[in-house]
Tab-separated table of C-alpha atoms in Angstrom:
chain	number	residue	atom	x	y	z
A	1391	UNK	CA	5.911	169.486	-206.649
A	1392	UNK	CA	2.251	170.376	-206.028
A	1393	UNK	CA	2.064	167.032	-203.910
A	1394	UNK	CA	5.279	167.589	-202.097
A	1395	UNK	CA	3.871	171.206	-201.066
A	1396	UNK	CA	0.557	169.691	-199.694
A	1397	UNK	CA	2.865	167.103	-197.712
A	1398	UNK	CA	4.599	169.924	-195.974
A	1399	UNK	CA	1.819	171.289	-194.160
A	1400	UNK	CA	0.721	168.386	-192.279
A	1401	UNK	CA	2.886	169.169	-189.065
A	1402	UNK	CA	1.205	172.499	-189.216
A	1403	UNK	CA	-2.199	170.729	-189.069
A	1404	UNK	CA	-0.958	168.375	-186.480
A	1405	UNK	CA	0.117	171.360	-184.201
A	1406	UNK	CA	-3.132	173.398	-184.631
A	1407	UNK	CA	-5.281	170.230	-183.638
A	1408	UNK	CA	-3.106	169.482	-180.760
A	1409	UNK	CA	-3.081	173.076	-179.443
A	1410	UNK	CA	-6.847	173.256	-179.570
A	1411	UNK	CA	-7.354	169.766	-177.822
A	1412	UNK	CA	-6.533	169.238	-174.080
A	1413	UNK	CA	-6.964	165.741	-174.354
A	1414	UNK	CA	-4.514	165.326	-177.263
A	1415	UNK	CA	-1.873	167.394	-175.336
A	1416	UNK	CA	-2.201	164.865	-172.393
A	1417	UNK	CA	-1.761	161.902	-174.836
A	1418	UNK	CA	1.510	163.873	-176.469
A	1419	UNK	CA	3.053	164.621	-173.239
A	1420	UNK	CA	4.961	161.419	-172.668
A	1421	UNK	CA	6.090	161.375	-176.422
A	1422	UNK	CA	7.324	164.884	-175.981
A	1423	UNK	CA	9.177	164.143	-172.852
A	1424	UNK	CA	10.869	160.935	-174.355
A	1425	UNK	CA	11.843	163.020	-177.549
A	1426	UNK	CA	13.459	165.619	-175.446
A	1427	UNK	CA	15.718	163.215	-173.678
A	1428	UNK	CA	16.515	161.411	-177.160
A	1429	UNK	CA	17.163	164.951	-178.856
A	1430	UNK	CA	19.449	166.228	-176.364
A	1431	UNK	CA	21.690	162.867	-176.668
A	1432	UNK	CA	21.445	162.825	-180.407
A	1433	UNK	CA	22.421	166.642	-180.749
A	1434	UNK	CA	25.449	165.797	-178.098
A	1435	UNK	CA	26.723	162.759	-180.171
A	1436	UNK	CA	26.423	164.658	-183.423
A	1437	UNK	CA	28.071	167.601	-182.146
A	1438	UNK	CA	30.936	165.352	-180.798
A	1439	UNK	CA	31.503	163.000	-183.695
A	1440	UNK	CA	30.732	165.462	-186.558
A	1441	UNK	CA	34.267	166.764	-187.126
A	1442	UNK	CA	35.869	163.287	-187.227
A	1443	UNK	CA	33.220	161.966	-189.550
A	1444	UNK	CA	33.494	164.597	-192.100
A	1445	UNK	CA	37.314	164.226	-191.872
A	1446	UNK	CA	36.996	160.547	-192.445
A	1447	UNK	CA	34.824	160.643	-195.232
A	1448	UNK	CA	36.468	163.481	-197.257
A	1449	UNK	CA	40.030	162.429	-196.590
A	1450	UNK	CA	40.334	161.364	-200.009
A	1451	UNK	CA	39.633	164.931	-201.313
A	1452	UNK	CA	42.235	166.637	-199.520
A	1453	UNK	CA	44.339	168.668	-202.118
A	1454	UNK	CA	47.554	170.278	-200.872
A	1455	UNK	CA	48.127	173.906	-201.717
A	1456	UNK	CA	49.885	174.229	-205.125
A	1457	UNK	CA	53.142	176.251	-205.638
A	1458	UNK	CA	52.564	177.357	-209.146
A	1459	UNK	CA	49.991	179.988	-209.681
A	1460	UNK	CA	48.363	178.247	-212.583
A	1461	UNK	CA	47.039	175.494	-210.327
A	1462	UNK	CA	45.458	177.942	-207.897
A	1463	UNK	CA	42.023	177.919	-209.533
A	1464	UNK	CA	42.044	174.080	-209.657
A	1465	UNK	CA	42.914	174.018	-206.003
A	1466	UNK	CA	39.919	176.481	-205.224
A	1467	UNK	CA	37.582	174.499	-207.115
A	1468	UNK	CA	38.836	171.348	-205.511
A	1469	UNK	CA	38.250	172.992	-202.037
A	1470	UNK	CA	34.760	174.124	-203.040
A	1471	UNK	CA	33.784	170.700	-204.008
A	1472	UNK	CA	35.134	169.216	-201.021
A	1473	UNK	CA	33.032	171.674	-198.907
A	1474	UNK	CA	29.840	170.834	-200.903
A	1475	UNK	CA	30.472	167.220	-200.402
A	1476	UNK	CA	31.173	167.943	-196.685
A	1477	UNK	CA	27.506	169.629	-196.359
A	1478	UNK	CA	25.870	166.772	-198.215
A	1479	UNK	CA	27.767	164.363	-195.899
A	1480	UNK	CA	26.510	166.441	-192.967
A	1481	UNK	CA	23.056	166.160	-193.886
A	1482	UNK	CA	23.259	162.480	-194.383
A	1483	UNK	CA	24.979	162.101	-190.952
A	1484	UNK	CA	22.636	164.339	-189.311
A	1485	UNK	CA	19.884	162.165	-190.686
A	1486	UNK	CA	21.489	158.811	-189.533
A	1487	UNK	CA	22.272	160.158	-186.030
A	1488	UNK	CA	18.793	161.458	-185.627
A	1489	UNK	CA	17.355	158.414	-187.081
A	1490	UNK	CA	19.381	156.121	-184.688
A	1491	UNK	CA	18.486	157.845	-181.504
A	1492	UNK	CA	14.827	158.644	-182.829
A	1493	UNK	CA	14.140	155.133	-183.634
A	1494	UNK	CA	15.184	154.029	-180.017
A	1495	UNK	CA	12.900	156.726	-178.716
A	1496	UNK	CA	10.159	155.550	-180.892
A	1497	UNK	CA	10.488	151.933	-179.688
A	1498	UNK	CA	10.227	153.270	-176.006
A	1499	UNK	CA	7.296	155.653	-177.099
A	1500	UNK	CA	5.619	153.494	-179.439
A	1501	UNK	CA	2.587	152.273	-177.153
A	1502	UNK	CA	1.846	155.988	-176.132
A	1503	UNK	CA	2.303	157.277	-179.913
A	1504	UNK	CA	-0.505	154.738	-180.562
A	1505	UNK	CA	-2.776	156.167	-178.160
A	1506	UNK	CA	-1.972	159.456	-179.506
A	1507	UNK	CA	-3.032	158.242	-183.132
A	1508	UNK	CA	-5.934	156.736	-181.927
A	1509	UNK	CA	-6.933	159.711	-180.100
A	1510	UNK	CA	-6.598	161.684	-183.092
A	1511	UNK	CA	-9.115	159.750	-185.181
A	1512	UNK	CA	-11.595	159.858	-182.335
A	1513	UNK	CA	-11.149	163.703	-182.235
A	1514	UNK	CA	-12.186	164.009	-185.679
A	1515	UNK	CA	-15.296	161.834	-184.822
A	1516	UNK	CA	-14.038	158.820	-186.272
A	1517	UNK	CA	-13.703	155.383	-184.652
A	1518	UNK	CA	-10.073	154.404	-185.045
A	1519	UNK	CA	-10.205	150.604	-185.961
A	1520	UNK	CA	-9.426	148.059	-183.462
A	1521	UNK	CA	-9.951	150.885	-180.834
A	1522	UNK	CA	-12.886	149.108	-178.805
A	1523	UNK	CA	-10.827	147.328	-176.236
A	1524	UNK	CA	-10.798	149.080	-172.673
A	1525	UNK	CA	-9.416	146.449	-170.493
A	1526	UNK	CA	-5.788	145.998	-169.580
A	1527	UNK	CA	-5.166	143.010	-171.781
A	1528	UNK	CA	-6.488	145.005	-174.755
A	1529	UNK	CA	-4.344	147.731	-174.008
A	1530	UNK	CA	-1.388	145.265	-173.330
A	1531	UNK	CA	-2.226	143.569	-176.860
A	1532	UNK	CA	-2.169	147.147	-178.587
A	1533	UNK	CA	1.222	148.150	-176.830
A	1534	UNK	CA	2.850	144.797	-177.798
A	1535	UNK	CA	1.681	145.422	-181.680
A	1536	UNK	CA	3.019	148.873	-181.386
A	1537	UNK	CA	6.284	147.981	-180.260
A	1538	UNK	CA	6.555	145.141	-182.707
A	1539	UNK	CA	5.594	147.259	-185.660
A	1540	UNK	CA	8.394	149.849	-184.454
A	1541	UNK	CA	11.117	147.189	-184.270
A	1542	UNK	CA	10.081	145.850	-187.809
A	1543	UNK	CA	10.338	149.548	-189.056
A	1544	UNK	CA	13.788	149.851	-187.105
A	1545	UNK	CA	15.131	146.700	-188.804
A	1546	UNK	CA	14.235	148.013	-192.202
A	1547	UNK	CA	15.826	151.243	-191.880
A	1548	UNK	CA	18.990	149.694	-190.460
A	1549	UNK	CA	19.210	147.143	-193.413
A	1550	UNK	CA	18.642	149.784	-195.937
A	1551	UNK	CA	21.375	152.170	-194.641
A	1552	UNK	CA	23.615	149.035	-194.227
A	1553	UNK	CA	23.214	148.389	-197.713
A	1554	UNK	CA	24.074	152.134	-198.761
A	1555	UNK	CA	27.141	152.306	-196.903
A	1556	UNK	CA	29.491	150.471	-199.359
A	1557	UNK	CA	28.725	153.284	-201.881
A	1558	UNK	CA	31.401	155.603	-199.869
A	1559	UNK	CA	34.068	153.113	-200.951
A	1560	UNK	CA	33.611	154.724	-204.567
A	1561	UNK	CA	35.558	157.976	-204.694
A	1562	UNK	CA	33.479	161.113	-205.673
A	1563	UNK	CA	30.362	159.356	-207.349
A	1564	UNK	CA	30.172	156.942	-204.418
A	1565	UNK	CA	29.947	159.478	-201.467
A	1566	UNK	CA	27.558	161.860	-203.501
A	1567	UNK	CA	25.319	159.059	-204.078
A	1568	UNK	CA	25.193	157.541	-200.540
A	1569	UNK	CA	24.581	161.303	-199.293
A	1570	UNK	CA	21.813	161.805	-201.932
A	1571	UNK	CA	20.039	158.329	-201.553
A	1572	UNK	CA	20.623	158.191	-197.806
A	1573	UNK	CA	18.817	161.856	-197.526
A	1574	UNK	CA	15.934	160.717	-199.994
A	1575	UNK	CA	15.206	157.307	-198.136
A	1576	UNK	CA	15.477	159.098	-194.651
A	1577	UNK	CA	12.692	161.578	-195.457
A	1578	UNK	CA	10.493	158.757	-196.834
A	1579	UNK	CA	11.120	156.640	-193.863
A	1580	UNK	CA	10.080	159.389	-191.582
A	1581	UNK	CA	6.749	159.266	-193.461
A	1582	UNK	CA	6.562	155.568	-193.161
A	1583	UNK	CA	7.293	155.604	-189.385
A	1584	UNK	CA	4.589	158.139	-188.566
A	1585	UNK	CA	1.852	157.082	-190.842
A	1586	UNK	CA	2.473	153.441	-189.874
A	1587	UNK	CA	0.231	153.675	-186.756
A	1588	UNK	CA	-2.978	154.299	-188.623
A	1589	UNK	CA	-2.146	151.854	-191.405
A	1590	UNK	CA	-1.083	149.198	-188.692
A	1591	UNK	CA	-4.396	149.679	-186.964
A	1592	UNK	CA	-5.821	148.771	-190.263
A	1593	UNK	CA	-4.183	145.418	-190.157
A	1594	UNK	CA	-2.291	146.281	-193.632
A	1595	UNK	CA	0.843	144.077	-194.193
A	1596	UNK	CA	4.066	145.696	-193.923
A	1597	UNK	CA	4.714	145.384	-197.529
A	1598	UNK	CA	1.412	147.289	-198.595
A	1599	UNK	CA	2.598	149.932	-195.963
A	1600	UNK	CA	5.895	150.541	-197.645
A	1601	UNK	CA	4.135	150.370	-200.991
A	1602	UNK	CA	1.679	153.070	-200.142
A	1603	UNK	CA	4.518	155.258	-199.050
A	1604	UNK	CA	6.553	154.961	-202.390
A	1605	UNK	CA	3.153	155.261	-204.160
A	1606	UNK	CA	2.648	158.681	-203.034
A	1607	UNK	CA	6.295	159.528	-202.537
A	1608	UNK	CA	6.020	163.195	-203.490
A	1609	UNK	CA	3.444	163.717	-200.819
A	1610	UNK	CA	5.449	161.438	-198.299
A	1611	UNK	CA	8.599	163.261	-199.023
A	1612	UNK	CA	6.894	166.687	-198.308
A	1613	UNK	CA	5.478	165.422	-194.878
A	1614	UNK	CA	8.900	163.818	-193.907
A	1615	UNK	CA	11.045	166.820	-194.904
A	1616	UNK	CA	8.778	169.093	-192.999
A	1617	UNK	CA	9.430	167.084	-189.943
A	1618	UNK	CA	13.218	166.764	-190.491
A	1619	UNK	CA	13.421	170.562	-190.766
A	1620	UNK	CA	11.605	170.874	-187.603
A	1621	UNK	CA	14.842	169.728	-185.692
A	1622	UNK	CA	16.540	173.093	-186.967
A	1623	UNK	CA	13.579	175.051	-185.267
A	1624	UNK	CA	14.133	175.988	-181.750
A	1625	UNK	CA	11.224	174.564	-179.444
A	1626	UNK	CA	9.518	172.828	-182.466
A	1627	UNK	CA	12.365	170.222	-182.535
A	1628	UNK	CA	11.222	169.095	-179.279
A	1629	UNK	CA	7.621	168.326	-180.467
A	1630	UNK	CA	8.608	166.576	-183.836
A	1631	UNK	CA	7.605	163.021	-182.321
A	1632	UNK	CA	3.756	164.139	-181.411
A	1633	UNK	CA	3.648	166.252	-184.594
A	1634	UNK	CA	4.768	163.422	-186.606
A	1635	UNK	CA	2.224	160.870	-185.126
A	1636	UNK	CA	-0.728	163.244	-185.346
A	1637	UNK	CA	0.559	164.739	-188.932
A	1638	UNK	CA	0.757	160.895	-190.238
A	1639	UNK	CA	-2.364	160.044	-188.921
A	1640	UNK	CA	-4.138	162.934	-190.550
A	1641	UNK	CA	-2.175	162.425	-193.760
A	1642	UNK	CA	-3.232	158.658	-194.014
A	1643	UNK	CA	-6.944	159.557	-193.254
A	1644	UNK	CA	-6.586	161.859	-196.107
A	1645	UNK	CA	-5.399	159.289	-198.569
A	1646	UNK	CA	-8.283	157.033	-197.453
A	1647	UNK	CA	-10.440	159.700	-198.086
A	1648	UNK	CA	-9.035	160.459	-201.549
A	1649	UNK	CA	-9.829	156.971	-202.831
A	1650	UNK	CA	-13.530	157.398	-202.782
A	1651	UNK	CA	-13.547	161.047	-203.874
A	1652	UNK	CA	-10.967	161.074	-206.847
A	1653	UNK	CA	-9.664	164.236	-205.297
A	1654	UNK	CA	-5.689	164.385	-205.103
A	1655	UNK	CA	-4.477	163.452	-201.564
A	1656	UNK	CA	-3.739	166.214	-199.327
A	1657	UNK	CA	-4.733	168.340	-196.389
A	1658	UNK	CA	-8.569	168.942	-196.967
A	1659	UNK	CA	-11.362	170.842	-195.245
A	1660	UNK	CA	-12.985	168.758	-192.695
A	1661	UNK	CA	-15.988	169.306	-190.686
A	1662	UNK	CA	-15.747	170.757	-187.199
A	1663	UNK	CA	-14.553	167.744	-184.840
A	1664	UNK	CA	-16.384	167.332	-181.694
A	1665	UNK	CA	-15.688	170.039	-178.926
A	1666	UNK	CA	-12.285	169.674	-177.250
A	1667	UNK	CA	-12.336	168.261	-173.850
A	1668	UNK	CA	-10.854	170.228	-170.854
A	1669	UNK	CA	-9.211	173.703	-170.774
């Protein structure tokens, strides 16, 4: 729980850093605009299909109103269970819809997210690995790598979600298992998606990046949960992408620092970064 709680604070640290630095705000502008468009489409799709989806997934749990009085407690118990299951499925459906549209947005925004992540390291006085190229060819190579990494992460997410869908064929237990596992995997995938920019620049194999997330799953789940909860906060929901990129970069930098210090990974006190550029 302590690691989970530490993970929750990374989007807050990211917000403070972006607010304090004009250069980071410029890098965050395009991911913000892309996220704005994706969020509007995702919310519309979720609202349009939600009732049909819940009705489809909970049709087996429908119980007719009983005629005999002694069946009434069981009837209301069944209805309460159906509503609880509908809530779990709603959360799972929201995750799937959000990820489906966000992944498309992340693919489009990945070159700009890569620049934002590297700029975050420079903002802290660090030299981001493989960040020395200045020409168009170097920028093109980094953009191509960022898009390729995003497509790899997207394929990983889709394959896992497809493997989980058959659980819904098992009455009661299968739907509960699907909703629970889908939500748990979703918040960890959020952490993987946004810490991956820093790990990718260090040329870590994709398998090692996944292991890093699952090795620190409590910390990563806190970070992913915090980002997911931002979609319910008016205004902050539109900042989810830049907050995720900056927060994920800060998280991975703290993981790197904790390996040498022996301290538990988590938000730590840093020396003051170089003065912010611009107003």
